[in-house]
Coordinates of C-alpha atoms and ligand atoms in Angstrom, one line a residue:
X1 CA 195.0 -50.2 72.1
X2 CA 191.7 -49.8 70.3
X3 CA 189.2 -52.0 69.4
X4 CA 190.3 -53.9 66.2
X5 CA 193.5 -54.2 67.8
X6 CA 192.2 -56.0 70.9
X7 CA 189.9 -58.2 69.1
X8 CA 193.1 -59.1 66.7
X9 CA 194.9 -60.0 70.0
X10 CA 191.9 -62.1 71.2
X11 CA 191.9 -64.0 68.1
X12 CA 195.3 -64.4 68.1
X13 CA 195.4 -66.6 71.0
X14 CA 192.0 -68.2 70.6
X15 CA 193.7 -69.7 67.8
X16 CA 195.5 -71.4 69.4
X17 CA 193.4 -73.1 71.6
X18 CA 190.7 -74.4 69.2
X19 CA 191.0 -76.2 66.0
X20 CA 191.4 -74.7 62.7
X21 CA 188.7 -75.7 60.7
X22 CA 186.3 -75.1 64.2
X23 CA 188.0 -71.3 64.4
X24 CA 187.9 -70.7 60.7
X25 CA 183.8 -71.7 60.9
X26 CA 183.1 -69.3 64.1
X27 CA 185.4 -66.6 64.3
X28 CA 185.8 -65.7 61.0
X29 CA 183.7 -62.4 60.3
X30 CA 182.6 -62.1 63.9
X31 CA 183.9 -58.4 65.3
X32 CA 184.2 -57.0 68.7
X33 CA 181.7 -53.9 68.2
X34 CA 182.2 -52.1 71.9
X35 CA 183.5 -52.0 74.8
X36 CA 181.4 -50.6 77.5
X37 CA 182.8 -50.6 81.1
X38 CA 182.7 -54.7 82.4
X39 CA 180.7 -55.4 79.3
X40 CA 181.7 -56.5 75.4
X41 CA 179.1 -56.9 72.7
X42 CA 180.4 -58.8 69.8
X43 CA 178.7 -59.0 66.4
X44 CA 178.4 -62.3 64.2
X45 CA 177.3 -62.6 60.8
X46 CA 174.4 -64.8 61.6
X47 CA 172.0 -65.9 64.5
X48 CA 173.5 -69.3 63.6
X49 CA 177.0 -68.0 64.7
X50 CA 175.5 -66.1 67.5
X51 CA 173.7 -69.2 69.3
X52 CA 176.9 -70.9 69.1
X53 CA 179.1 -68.5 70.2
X54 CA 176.9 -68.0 73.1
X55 CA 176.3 -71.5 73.8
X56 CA 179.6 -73.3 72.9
X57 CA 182.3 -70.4 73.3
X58 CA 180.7 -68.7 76.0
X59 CA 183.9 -69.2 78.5
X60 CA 186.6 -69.8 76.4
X61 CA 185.8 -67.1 75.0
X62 CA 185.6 -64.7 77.9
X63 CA 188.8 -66.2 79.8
X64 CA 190.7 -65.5 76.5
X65 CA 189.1 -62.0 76.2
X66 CA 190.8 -62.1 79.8
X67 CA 193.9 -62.3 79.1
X68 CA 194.3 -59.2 76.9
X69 CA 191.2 -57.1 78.9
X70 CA 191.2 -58.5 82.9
X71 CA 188.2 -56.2 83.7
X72 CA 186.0 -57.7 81.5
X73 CA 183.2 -59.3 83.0
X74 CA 179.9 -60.0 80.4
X75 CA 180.6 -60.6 76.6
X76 CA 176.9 -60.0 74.8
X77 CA 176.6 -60.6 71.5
X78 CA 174.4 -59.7 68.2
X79 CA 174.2 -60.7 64.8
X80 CA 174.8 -57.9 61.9
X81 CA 173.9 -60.1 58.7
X82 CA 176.3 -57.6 56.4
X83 CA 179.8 -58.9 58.2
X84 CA 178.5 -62.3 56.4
X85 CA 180.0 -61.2 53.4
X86 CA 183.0 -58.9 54.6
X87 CA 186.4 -60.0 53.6
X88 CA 188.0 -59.5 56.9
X89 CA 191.4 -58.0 56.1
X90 CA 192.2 -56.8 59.3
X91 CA 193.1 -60.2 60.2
X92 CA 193.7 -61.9 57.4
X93 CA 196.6 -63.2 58.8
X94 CA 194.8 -65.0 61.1
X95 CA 192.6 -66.9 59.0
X96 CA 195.1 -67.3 56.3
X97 CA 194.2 -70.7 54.8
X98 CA 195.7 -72.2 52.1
X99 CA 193.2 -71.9 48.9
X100 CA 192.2 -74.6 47.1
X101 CA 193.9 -74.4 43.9
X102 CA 191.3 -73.8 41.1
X103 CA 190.5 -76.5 38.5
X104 CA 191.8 -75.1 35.3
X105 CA 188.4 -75.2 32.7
X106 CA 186.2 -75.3 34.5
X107 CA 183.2 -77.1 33.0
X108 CA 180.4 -74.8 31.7
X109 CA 178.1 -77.9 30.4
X110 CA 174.9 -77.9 32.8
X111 CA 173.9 -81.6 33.4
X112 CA 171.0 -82.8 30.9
X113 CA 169.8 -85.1 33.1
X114 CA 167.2 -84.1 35.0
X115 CA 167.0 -87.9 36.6
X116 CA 168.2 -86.3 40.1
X117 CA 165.1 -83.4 39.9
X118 CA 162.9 -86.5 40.4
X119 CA 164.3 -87.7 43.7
X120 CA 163.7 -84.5 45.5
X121 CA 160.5 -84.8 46.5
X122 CA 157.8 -81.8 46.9
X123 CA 156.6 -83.1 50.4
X124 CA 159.7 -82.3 52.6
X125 CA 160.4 -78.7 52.7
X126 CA 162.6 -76.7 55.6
X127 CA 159.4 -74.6 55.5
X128 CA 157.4 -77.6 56.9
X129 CA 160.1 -79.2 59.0
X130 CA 158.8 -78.3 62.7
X131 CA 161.4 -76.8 64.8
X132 CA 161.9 -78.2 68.4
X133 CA 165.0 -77.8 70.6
X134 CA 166.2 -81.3 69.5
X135 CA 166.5 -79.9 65.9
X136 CA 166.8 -76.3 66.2
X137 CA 170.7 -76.6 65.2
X138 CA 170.5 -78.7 62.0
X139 CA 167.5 -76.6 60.8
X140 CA 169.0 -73.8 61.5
X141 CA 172.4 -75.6 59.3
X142 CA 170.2 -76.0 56.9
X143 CA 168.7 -73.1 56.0
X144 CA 172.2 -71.2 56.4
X145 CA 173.3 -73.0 54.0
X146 CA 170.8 -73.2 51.6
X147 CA 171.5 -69.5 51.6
X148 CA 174.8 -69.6 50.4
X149 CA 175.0 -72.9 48.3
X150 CA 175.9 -71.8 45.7
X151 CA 177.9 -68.5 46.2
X152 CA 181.1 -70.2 47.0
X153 CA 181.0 -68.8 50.2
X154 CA 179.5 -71.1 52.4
X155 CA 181.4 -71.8 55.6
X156 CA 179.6 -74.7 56.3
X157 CA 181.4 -77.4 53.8
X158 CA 180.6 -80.2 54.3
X159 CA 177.5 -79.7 56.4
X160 CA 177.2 -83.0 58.2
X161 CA 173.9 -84.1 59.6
X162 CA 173.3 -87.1 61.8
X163 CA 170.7 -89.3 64.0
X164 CA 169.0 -92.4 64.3
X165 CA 166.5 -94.0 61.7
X166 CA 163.1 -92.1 61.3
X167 CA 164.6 -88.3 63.0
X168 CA 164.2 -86.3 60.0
X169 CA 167.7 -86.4 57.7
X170 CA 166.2 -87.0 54.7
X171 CA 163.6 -84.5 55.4
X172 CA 166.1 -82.2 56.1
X173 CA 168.5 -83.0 52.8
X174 CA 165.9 -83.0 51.0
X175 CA 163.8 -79.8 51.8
X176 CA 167.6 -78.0 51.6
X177 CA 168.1 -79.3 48.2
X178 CA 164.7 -78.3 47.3
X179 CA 165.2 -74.7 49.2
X180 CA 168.3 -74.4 47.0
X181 CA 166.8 -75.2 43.6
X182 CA 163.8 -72.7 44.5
X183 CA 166.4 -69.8 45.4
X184 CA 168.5 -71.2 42.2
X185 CA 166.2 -72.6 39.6
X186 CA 169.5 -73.4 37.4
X187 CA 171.5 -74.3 40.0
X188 CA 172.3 -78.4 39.5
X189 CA 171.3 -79.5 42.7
X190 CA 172.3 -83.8 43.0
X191 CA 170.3 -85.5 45.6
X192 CA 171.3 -88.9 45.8
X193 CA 171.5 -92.0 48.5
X194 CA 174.9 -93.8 49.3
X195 CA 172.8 -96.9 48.0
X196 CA 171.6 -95.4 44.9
X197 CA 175.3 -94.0 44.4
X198 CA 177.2 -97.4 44.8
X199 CA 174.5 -98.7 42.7
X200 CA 175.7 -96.3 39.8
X201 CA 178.8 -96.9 40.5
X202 CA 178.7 -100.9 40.7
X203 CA 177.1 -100.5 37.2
X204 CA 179.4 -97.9 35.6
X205 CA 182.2 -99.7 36.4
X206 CA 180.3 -103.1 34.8
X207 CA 179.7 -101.3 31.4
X208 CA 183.3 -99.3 31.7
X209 CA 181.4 -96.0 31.7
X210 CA 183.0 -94.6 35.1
X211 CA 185.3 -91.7 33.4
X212 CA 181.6 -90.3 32.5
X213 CA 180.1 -91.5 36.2
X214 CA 183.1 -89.1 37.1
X215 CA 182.2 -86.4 35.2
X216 CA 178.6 -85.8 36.0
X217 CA 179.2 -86.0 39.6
X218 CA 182.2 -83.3 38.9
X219 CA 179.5 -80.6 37.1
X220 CA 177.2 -80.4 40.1
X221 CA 176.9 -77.0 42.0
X222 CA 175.1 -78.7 45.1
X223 CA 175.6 -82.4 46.1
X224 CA 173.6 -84.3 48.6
X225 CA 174.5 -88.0 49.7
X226 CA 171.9 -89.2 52.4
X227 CA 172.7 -92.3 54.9
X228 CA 176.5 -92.4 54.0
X229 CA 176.7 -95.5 56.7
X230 CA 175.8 -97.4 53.9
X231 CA 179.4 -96.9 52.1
X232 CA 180.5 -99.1 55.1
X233 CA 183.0 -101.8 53.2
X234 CA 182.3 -100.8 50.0
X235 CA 185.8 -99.8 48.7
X236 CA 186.3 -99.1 45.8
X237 CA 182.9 -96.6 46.4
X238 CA 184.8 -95.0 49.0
X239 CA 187.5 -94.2 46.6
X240 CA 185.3 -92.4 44.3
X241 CA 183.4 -90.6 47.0
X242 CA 187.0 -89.3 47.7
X243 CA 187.4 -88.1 45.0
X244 CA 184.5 -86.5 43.9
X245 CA 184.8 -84.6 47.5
X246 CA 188.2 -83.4 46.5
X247 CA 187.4 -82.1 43.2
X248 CA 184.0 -80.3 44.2
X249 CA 185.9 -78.8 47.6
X250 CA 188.3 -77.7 45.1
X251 CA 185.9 -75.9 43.4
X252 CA 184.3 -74.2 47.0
X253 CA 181.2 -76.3 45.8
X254 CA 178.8 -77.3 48.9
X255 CA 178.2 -80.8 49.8
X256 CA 175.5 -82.0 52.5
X257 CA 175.8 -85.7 53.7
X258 CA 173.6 -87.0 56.4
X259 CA 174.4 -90.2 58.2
X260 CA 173.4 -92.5 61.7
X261 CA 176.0 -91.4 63.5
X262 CA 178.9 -88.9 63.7
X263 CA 182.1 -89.5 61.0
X264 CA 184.4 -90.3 63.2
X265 CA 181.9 -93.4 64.5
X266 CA 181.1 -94.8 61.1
X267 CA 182.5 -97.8 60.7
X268 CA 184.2 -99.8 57.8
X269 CA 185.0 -96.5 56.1
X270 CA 188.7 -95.3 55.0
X271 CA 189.9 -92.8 57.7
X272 CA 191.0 -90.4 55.1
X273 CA 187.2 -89.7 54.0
X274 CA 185.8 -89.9 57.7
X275 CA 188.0 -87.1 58.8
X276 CA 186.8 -85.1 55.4
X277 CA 182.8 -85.7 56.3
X278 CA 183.9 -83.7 59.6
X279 CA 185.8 -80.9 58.0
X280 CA 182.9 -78.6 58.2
X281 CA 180.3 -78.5 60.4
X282 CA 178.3 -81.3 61.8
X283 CA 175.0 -81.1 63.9
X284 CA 172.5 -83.9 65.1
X285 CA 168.6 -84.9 65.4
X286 CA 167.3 -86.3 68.2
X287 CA 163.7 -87.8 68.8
X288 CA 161.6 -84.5 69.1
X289 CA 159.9 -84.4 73.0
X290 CA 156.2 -84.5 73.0
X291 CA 155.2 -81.2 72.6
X292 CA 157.4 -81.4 69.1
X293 CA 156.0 -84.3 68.3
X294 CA 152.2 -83.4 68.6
X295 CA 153.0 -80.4 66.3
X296 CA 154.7 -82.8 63.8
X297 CA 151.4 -84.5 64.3
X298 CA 149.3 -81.7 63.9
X299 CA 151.2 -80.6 60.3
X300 CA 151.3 -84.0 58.8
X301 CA 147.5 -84.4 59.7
X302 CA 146.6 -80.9 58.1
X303 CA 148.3 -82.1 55.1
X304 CA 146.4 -84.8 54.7
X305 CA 143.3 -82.9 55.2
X306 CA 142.6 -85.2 58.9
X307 CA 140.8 -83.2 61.5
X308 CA 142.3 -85.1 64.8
X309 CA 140.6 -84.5 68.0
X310 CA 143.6 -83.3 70.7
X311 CA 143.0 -86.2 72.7
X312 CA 144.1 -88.3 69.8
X313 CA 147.0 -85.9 68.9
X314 CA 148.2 -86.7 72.3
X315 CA 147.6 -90.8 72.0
X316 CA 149.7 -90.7 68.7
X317 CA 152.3 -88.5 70.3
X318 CA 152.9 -90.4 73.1
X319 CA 152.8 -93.7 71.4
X320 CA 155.4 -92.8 68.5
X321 CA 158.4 -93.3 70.6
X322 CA 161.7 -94.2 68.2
X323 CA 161.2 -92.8 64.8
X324 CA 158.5 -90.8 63.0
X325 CA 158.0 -92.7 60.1
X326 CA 155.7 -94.7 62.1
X327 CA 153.6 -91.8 62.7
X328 CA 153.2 -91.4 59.0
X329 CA 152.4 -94.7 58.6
X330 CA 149.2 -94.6 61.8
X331 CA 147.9 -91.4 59.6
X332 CA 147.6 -93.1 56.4
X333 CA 145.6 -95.9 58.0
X334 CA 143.6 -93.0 59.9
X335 CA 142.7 -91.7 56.6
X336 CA 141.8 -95.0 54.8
X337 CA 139.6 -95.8 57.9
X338 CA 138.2 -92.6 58.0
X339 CA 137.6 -92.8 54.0
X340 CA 135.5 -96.2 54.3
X341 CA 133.9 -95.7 57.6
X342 CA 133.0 -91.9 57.8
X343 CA 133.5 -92.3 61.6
X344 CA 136.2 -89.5 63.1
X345 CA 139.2 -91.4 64.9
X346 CA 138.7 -91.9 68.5
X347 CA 141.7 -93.3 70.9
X348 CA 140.5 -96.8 70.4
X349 CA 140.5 -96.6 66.7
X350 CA 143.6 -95.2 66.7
X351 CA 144.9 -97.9 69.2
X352 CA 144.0 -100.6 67.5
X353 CA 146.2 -99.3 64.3
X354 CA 148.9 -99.2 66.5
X355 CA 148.2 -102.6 67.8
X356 CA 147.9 -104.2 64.0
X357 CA 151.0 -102.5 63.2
X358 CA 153.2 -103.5 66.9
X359 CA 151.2 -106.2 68.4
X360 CA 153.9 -106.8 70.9
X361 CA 154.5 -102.5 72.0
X362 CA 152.6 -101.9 75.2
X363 CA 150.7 -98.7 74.3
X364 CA 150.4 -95.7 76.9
X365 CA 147.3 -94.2 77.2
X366 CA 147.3 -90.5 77.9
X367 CA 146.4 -90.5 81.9
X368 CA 149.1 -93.3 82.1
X369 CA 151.9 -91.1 80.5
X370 CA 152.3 -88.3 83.3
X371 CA 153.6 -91.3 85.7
X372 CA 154.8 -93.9 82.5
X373 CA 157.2 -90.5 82.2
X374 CA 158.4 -90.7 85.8
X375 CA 161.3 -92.9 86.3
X376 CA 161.1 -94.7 89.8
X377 CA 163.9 -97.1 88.9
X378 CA 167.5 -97.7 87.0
X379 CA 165.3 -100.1 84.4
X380 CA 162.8 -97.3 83.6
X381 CA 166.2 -95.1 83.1
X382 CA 167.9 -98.3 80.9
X383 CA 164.3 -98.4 78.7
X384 CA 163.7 -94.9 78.1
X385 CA 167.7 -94.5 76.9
X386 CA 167.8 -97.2 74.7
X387 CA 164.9 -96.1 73.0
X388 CA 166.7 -92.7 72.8
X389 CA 169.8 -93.7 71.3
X390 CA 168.5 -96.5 69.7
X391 CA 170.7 -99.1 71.2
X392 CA 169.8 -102.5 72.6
X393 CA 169.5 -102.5 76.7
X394 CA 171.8 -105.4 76.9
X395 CA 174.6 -103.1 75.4
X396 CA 173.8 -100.4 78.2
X397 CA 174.4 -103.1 80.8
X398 CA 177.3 -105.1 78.7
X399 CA 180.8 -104.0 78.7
X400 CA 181.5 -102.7 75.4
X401 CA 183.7 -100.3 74.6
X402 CA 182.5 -98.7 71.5
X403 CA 182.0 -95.1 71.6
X404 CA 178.3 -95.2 70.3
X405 CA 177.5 -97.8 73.2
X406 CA 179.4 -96.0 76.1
X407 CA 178.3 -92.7 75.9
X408 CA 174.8 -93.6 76.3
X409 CA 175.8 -96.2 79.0
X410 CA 177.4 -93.3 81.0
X411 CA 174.4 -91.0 80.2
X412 CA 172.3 -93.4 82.0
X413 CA 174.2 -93.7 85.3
X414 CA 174.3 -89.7 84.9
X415 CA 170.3 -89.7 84.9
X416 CA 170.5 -92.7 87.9
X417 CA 172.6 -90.6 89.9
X418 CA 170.7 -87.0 88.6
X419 CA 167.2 -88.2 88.9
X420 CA 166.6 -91.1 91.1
X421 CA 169.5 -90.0 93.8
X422 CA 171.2 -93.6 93.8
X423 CA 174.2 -94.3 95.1
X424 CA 177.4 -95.1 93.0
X425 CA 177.3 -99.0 94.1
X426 CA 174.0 -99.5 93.6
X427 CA 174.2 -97.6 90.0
X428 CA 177.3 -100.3 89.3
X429 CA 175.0 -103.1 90.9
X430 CA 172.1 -102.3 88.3
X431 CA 174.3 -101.9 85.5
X432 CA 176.1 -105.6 85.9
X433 CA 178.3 -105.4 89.0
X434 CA 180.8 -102.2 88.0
X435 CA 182.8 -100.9 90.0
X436 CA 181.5 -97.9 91.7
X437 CA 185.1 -95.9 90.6
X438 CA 183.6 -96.9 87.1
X439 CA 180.3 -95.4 87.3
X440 CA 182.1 -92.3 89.0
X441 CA 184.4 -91.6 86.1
X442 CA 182.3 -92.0 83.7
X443 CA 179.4 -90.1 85.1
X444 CA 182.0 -87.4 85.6
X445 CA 183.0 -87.5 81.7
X446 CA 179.6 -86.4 81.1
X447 CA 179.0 -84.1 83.1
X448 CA 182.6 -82.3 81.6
X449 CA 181.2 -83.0 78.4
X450 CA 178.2 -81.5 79.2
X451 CA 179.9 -78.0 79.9
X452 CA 181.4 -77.8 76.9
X453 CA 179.6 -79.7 74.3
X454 CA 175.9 -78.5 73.5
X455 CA 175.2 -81.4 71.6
X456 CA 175.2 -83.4 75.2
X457 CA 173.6 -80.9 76.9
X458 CA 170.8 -80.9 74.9
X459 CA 170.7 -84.6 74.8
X460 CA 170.8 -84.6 79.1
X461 CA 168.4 -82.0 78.9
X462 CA 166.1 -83.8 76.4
X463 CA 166.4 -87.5 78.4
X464 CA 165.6 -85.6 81.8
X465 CA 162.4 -83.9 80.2
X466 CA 161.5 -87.1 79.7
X467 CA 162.0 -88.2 82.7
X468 CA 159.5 -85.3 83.9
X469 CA 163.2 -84.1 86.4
X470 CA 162.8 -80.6 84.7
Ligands
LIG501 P1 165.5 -90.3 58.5 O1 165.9 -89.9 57.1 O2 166.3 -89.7 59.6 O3 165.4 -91.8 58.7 P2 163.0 -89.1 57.6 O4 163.5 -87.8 57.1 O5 162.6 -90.1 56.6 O6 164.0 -89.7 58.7 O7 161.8 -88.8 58.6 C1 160.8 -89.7 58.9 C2 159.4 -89.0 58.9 O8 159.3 -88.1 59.9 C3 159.2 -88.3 57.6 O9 157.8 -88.4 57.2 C4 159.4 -86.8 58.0 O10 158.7 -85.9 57.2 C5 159.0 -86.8 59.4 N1 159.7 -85.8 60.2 C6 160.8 -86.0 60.9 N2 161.2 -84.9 61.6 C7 160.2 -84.0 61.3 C8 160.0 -82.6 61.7 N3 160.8 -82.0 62.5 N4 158.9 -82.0 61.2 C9 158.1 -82.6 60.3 N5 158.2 -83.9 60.0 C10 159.3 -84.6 60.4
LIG502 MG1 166.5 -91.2 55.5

C-alpha cells in the first residue's frame, strides 16, 4: 500500500467515528507526508489545523492510524499553507458533501449604504487584540478567517465565538470585520448587533418594508451578528435570522456570530437555528490570567498616551477580575486625573478610582495577591469560579441542572479534590450535603472531558493557575 492509499484508509474510518461537519473542518486537505519507521508526519493546511489536530485528535487519531499501520508509534505534524487551497481529489469520496445549490442571479448591486462602515470601529483591531492562552484559539479563528472571507472557501462557516460579558467578542468581531474590509476594501462587510438587527426588523415590519430588510441582508459578502443571546424569544426575529443564514450559506458567504454562551445553551431560541450557529466552528474567551491582563493593560495605556508605573500595572491587573471593560473605564479616569492634577498615578490614586466606581469590591493589594491567589479552602474555590464563569455562588452550591450551572459546579469539586486534597464527603458537605457518589461522578465527567476537550482543559488549566496549583 503506499502512502495516499493508507491515509485514504485512515480517513475512511475516522469518518466514521467523528461528526461530519467536525471531519469535513479538520481533515479535509490535511495529508499524510511520510512514513518514517515508528513515526508519521502529517501536513495541514494551517497552524490553526495543526494545534488542533495535535491537541484535540492527538489519540484518535493515532489508534485509528493503528488500525491500518500497528507499528506506528508518534504521528508529528506540520503545516504546508499550499494544501489550503488543493481540491483533494484523491478522496473526494470521502468528503463528498452535498453543495449548496446556487441562487440563480445572483445580485451584482453593492449595498449603497454605508450605514454598517460606521459601526465598525477603528479602535479594535486583531492586530491590537493581545494573545494569551485563554484566547489563542478564537484569535487564531479569526484571523483564519479573515483570510478567506470572502473567497468562498472558508471552512470555518459559521465561526462561532463565545464568553462572558467584557472577554473580548466584540473586539474580536469587530477587528475581523475590519481586517476583512482592509484585505477587501469593496468587499460589503455587515457588522451589526442582534439588538440593532431586531430593531430593523421590528421597524421594517411596522412600515412593511421587510421584502427590502431581506434584500440588503441577502447582498452582503461578510455578515457579523454580535451577542445573538439577545434573539432569545424574539420570534419572528429568529425566522428571519434563518433565513438570511440559509440564503448567504447558500451562497458559501461567511458569517461570524459571537454570543454568551455556546449554541446549543442559548436559550429561548428555535432549535433549528441553534444547531445552524454550531455548524462550523465555535471557540471561546475566557478571562485572560494576569500576566495577559497586565499586557492588555500595558496596550490600552500606550494608546492613551498613559505612562503607568509597573507597580500600578500590577494593582489594575489584579483588581480587574470579571470583565475588561472595567479596565477601560479605571484608564479613562487615570487620564482625566492625570489631565487636571499633573500628578503620575500612584496605587492609592488608582485605588480610590476603583473604590468610587465598586465601593463594595474588596481590593487586593499586590503583596496580598501571591496568598489572595492561594486557595486554603472550598469557599476560596466557590469565589474564584464564580467569578470565572460568571455565575452566582448560590448556583454552584444549589441543585440545578442546567448545563451552564453544572459544569462549573463539577469544575469546582474537580479543583477541591485537585488542589486542596479534600475528601469526597467533605467536597459534598461544602457543596450543600451531596452525596459523595455525586461529587465522584461528576468530578469524573470532567476529568474525561478534560482528555478530550481542549476547551476544558484550558479552562482547568486557567482556574488552577489561579489557584497558584501549577
Ligand atoms: P464583550 O464583547 O465580550 O463583552 P468587549 O469586546 O467589549 O467584550 O471587550 C471589553 C474591553 O476589553 C474592550 O475594551 C476590549 O478592547 C478589551 N479587551 C478584551 N480582550 C482584549 C484583548 N485580548 N486584548 C486587548 N483588549 C481586550
Ligand atoms: Mg460585546
Amino acid at each position: 500500500m503506499d502512502k495516499i492509499e493508507i491515509w485514504g484508509q485512515v480517513l475512511d474510518l475516522l469518518s466514521k467515528k467523528i461528526a461530519r461537519m467536525e471531519f469535513g473542518t479538520w481533515f479535509k486537505n490535511v495529508e499524510l507526508k511520510e512514513i518514517a519507521g515508528a513515526a508519521l508526519l502529517i501536513s495541514c493546511p494551517s497552524e490553526m489545523h495543526k494545534n488542533w489536530l495535535e491537541n484535540k485528535y492527538h489519540s484518535i487519531l493515532l489508534s485509528t492510524v493503528k488500525k491500518t499501520m500497528p507499528e506506528i508509534e508518534k504521528l508529528f505534524f506540520e503545516v504546508d499553507l499550499t494544501l489550503a487551497h488543493r481540491k483533494n481529489p484523491t478522496h473526494a469520496e470521502i468528503f463528498k458533501e452535498t453543495k449548496p445549490r446556487k441562487l440563480p442571479n445572483q445580485p451584482t448591486v453593492k449595498l449603497n449604504e454605508h450605514l454598517e462602515s460606521r459601526q465598525i470601529q477603528s479602535k479594535f483591531s486583531l492586530q491590537n487584540f493581545i494573545v494569551g492562552e485563554e484566547n489563542r484559539f478564537a484569535h487564531a479563528a479569526c484571523n483564519t478567517v479573515a483570510e478567506n472571507a470572502t473567497s468562498g472557501i472558508s471552512q470555518f462557516n459559521p465561526l462561532y465565538v463565545y464568553g462572558g460579558v467584557g472577554l473580548g467578542k466584540t473586539h474580536l468581531l469587530q477587528g475581523t470585520a475590519a481586517e476583512i474590509l482592509r484585505r477587501n476594501p469593496q468587499a460589503v462587510v455587515v457588522y451589526t448587533t442582534a439588538e440593532r438587527f431586531t430593531n430593523e426588523i421590528i421597524q421594517a415590519i411596522a412600515k412593511k418594508k421587510t421584502e427590502e430588510l431581506r434584500r440588503k441582508y441577502r447582498r452582503v459578502d461578510v455578515l457579523l451578528i454580535d451577542d445573538v443571546q439577545f434573539f432569545a424569544g424574539k420570534d419572528q426575529t429568529q425566522i428571519e435570522v434563518f433565513n438570511t443564514f440559509n440564503d448567504l450559506r447558500d451562497q458559501d458567504k461567511q458569517m461570524i456570530f459571537s454570543g454568551d454562551c455556546p449554541p446549543a445553551q442559548l436559550e429561548g431560541m428555535a432549535d433549528r437555528l441553534t444547531s445552524r450557529l454550531g455548524w462550523g466552528l465555535i471557540v471561546d474567551i475566557c478571562m485572560p490570567s494576569f500576566e495577559t491582563k497586565t499586557m492588555i493593560i500595558q496596550q490600552k495605556a500606550q494608546e492613551q498616551g498613559l505612562i503607568l508605573p509597573e507597580e500600578v500595572v500590577n494593582f489594575i491587573a489584579i483588581n480587574v477580575r470579571k470583565n475588561l471593560r472595567e479596565l477601560e473605564n479605571v484608564l479613562n479616569q487615570i487620564g482625566l486625573i492625570q489631565e487636571l492634577s499633573q500628578i503620575a498615578p500612584t496605587v492609592q490614586t488608582v485605588g480610590q478610582i476603583f473604590r468610587k466606581l465598586h465601593p463594595t469590591d474588596q481590593l487586593l493589594s499586590d503583596s496580598t495577591h501571591p496568598e489572595a491567589r492561594l486557595a486554603k479552602n472550598a469557599d476560596d474555590i466557590i469565589t474564584l469560579v464564580s467569578d470565572y464563569f460568571q455565575i452566582p455562588a448560590t448556583d454552584l452550591l444549589g441543585a440545578s441542572r442546567k448545563q451552564n450551572v453544572v459544569f462549573p459546579r463539577q469544575t469546582s469539586w474537580l479543583l477541591c479534590k485537585d488542589v486542596l486534597n479534600m475528601s469526597l464527603e467533605s467536597i459534598g458537605e461544602a457543596f450543600g450535603g451531596k452525596n459523595h457518589t455525586t461529587i465522584m461522578h461528576g468530578i469524573k465527567k470532567i476529568k474525561t472531558l478534560t482528555r478530550e476537550d481542549s476547551a476544558t482543559a484550558r479552562h482547568i488549566h486557567a482556574l488552577k493557575k489561579d489557584l497558584g496549583a501549577v
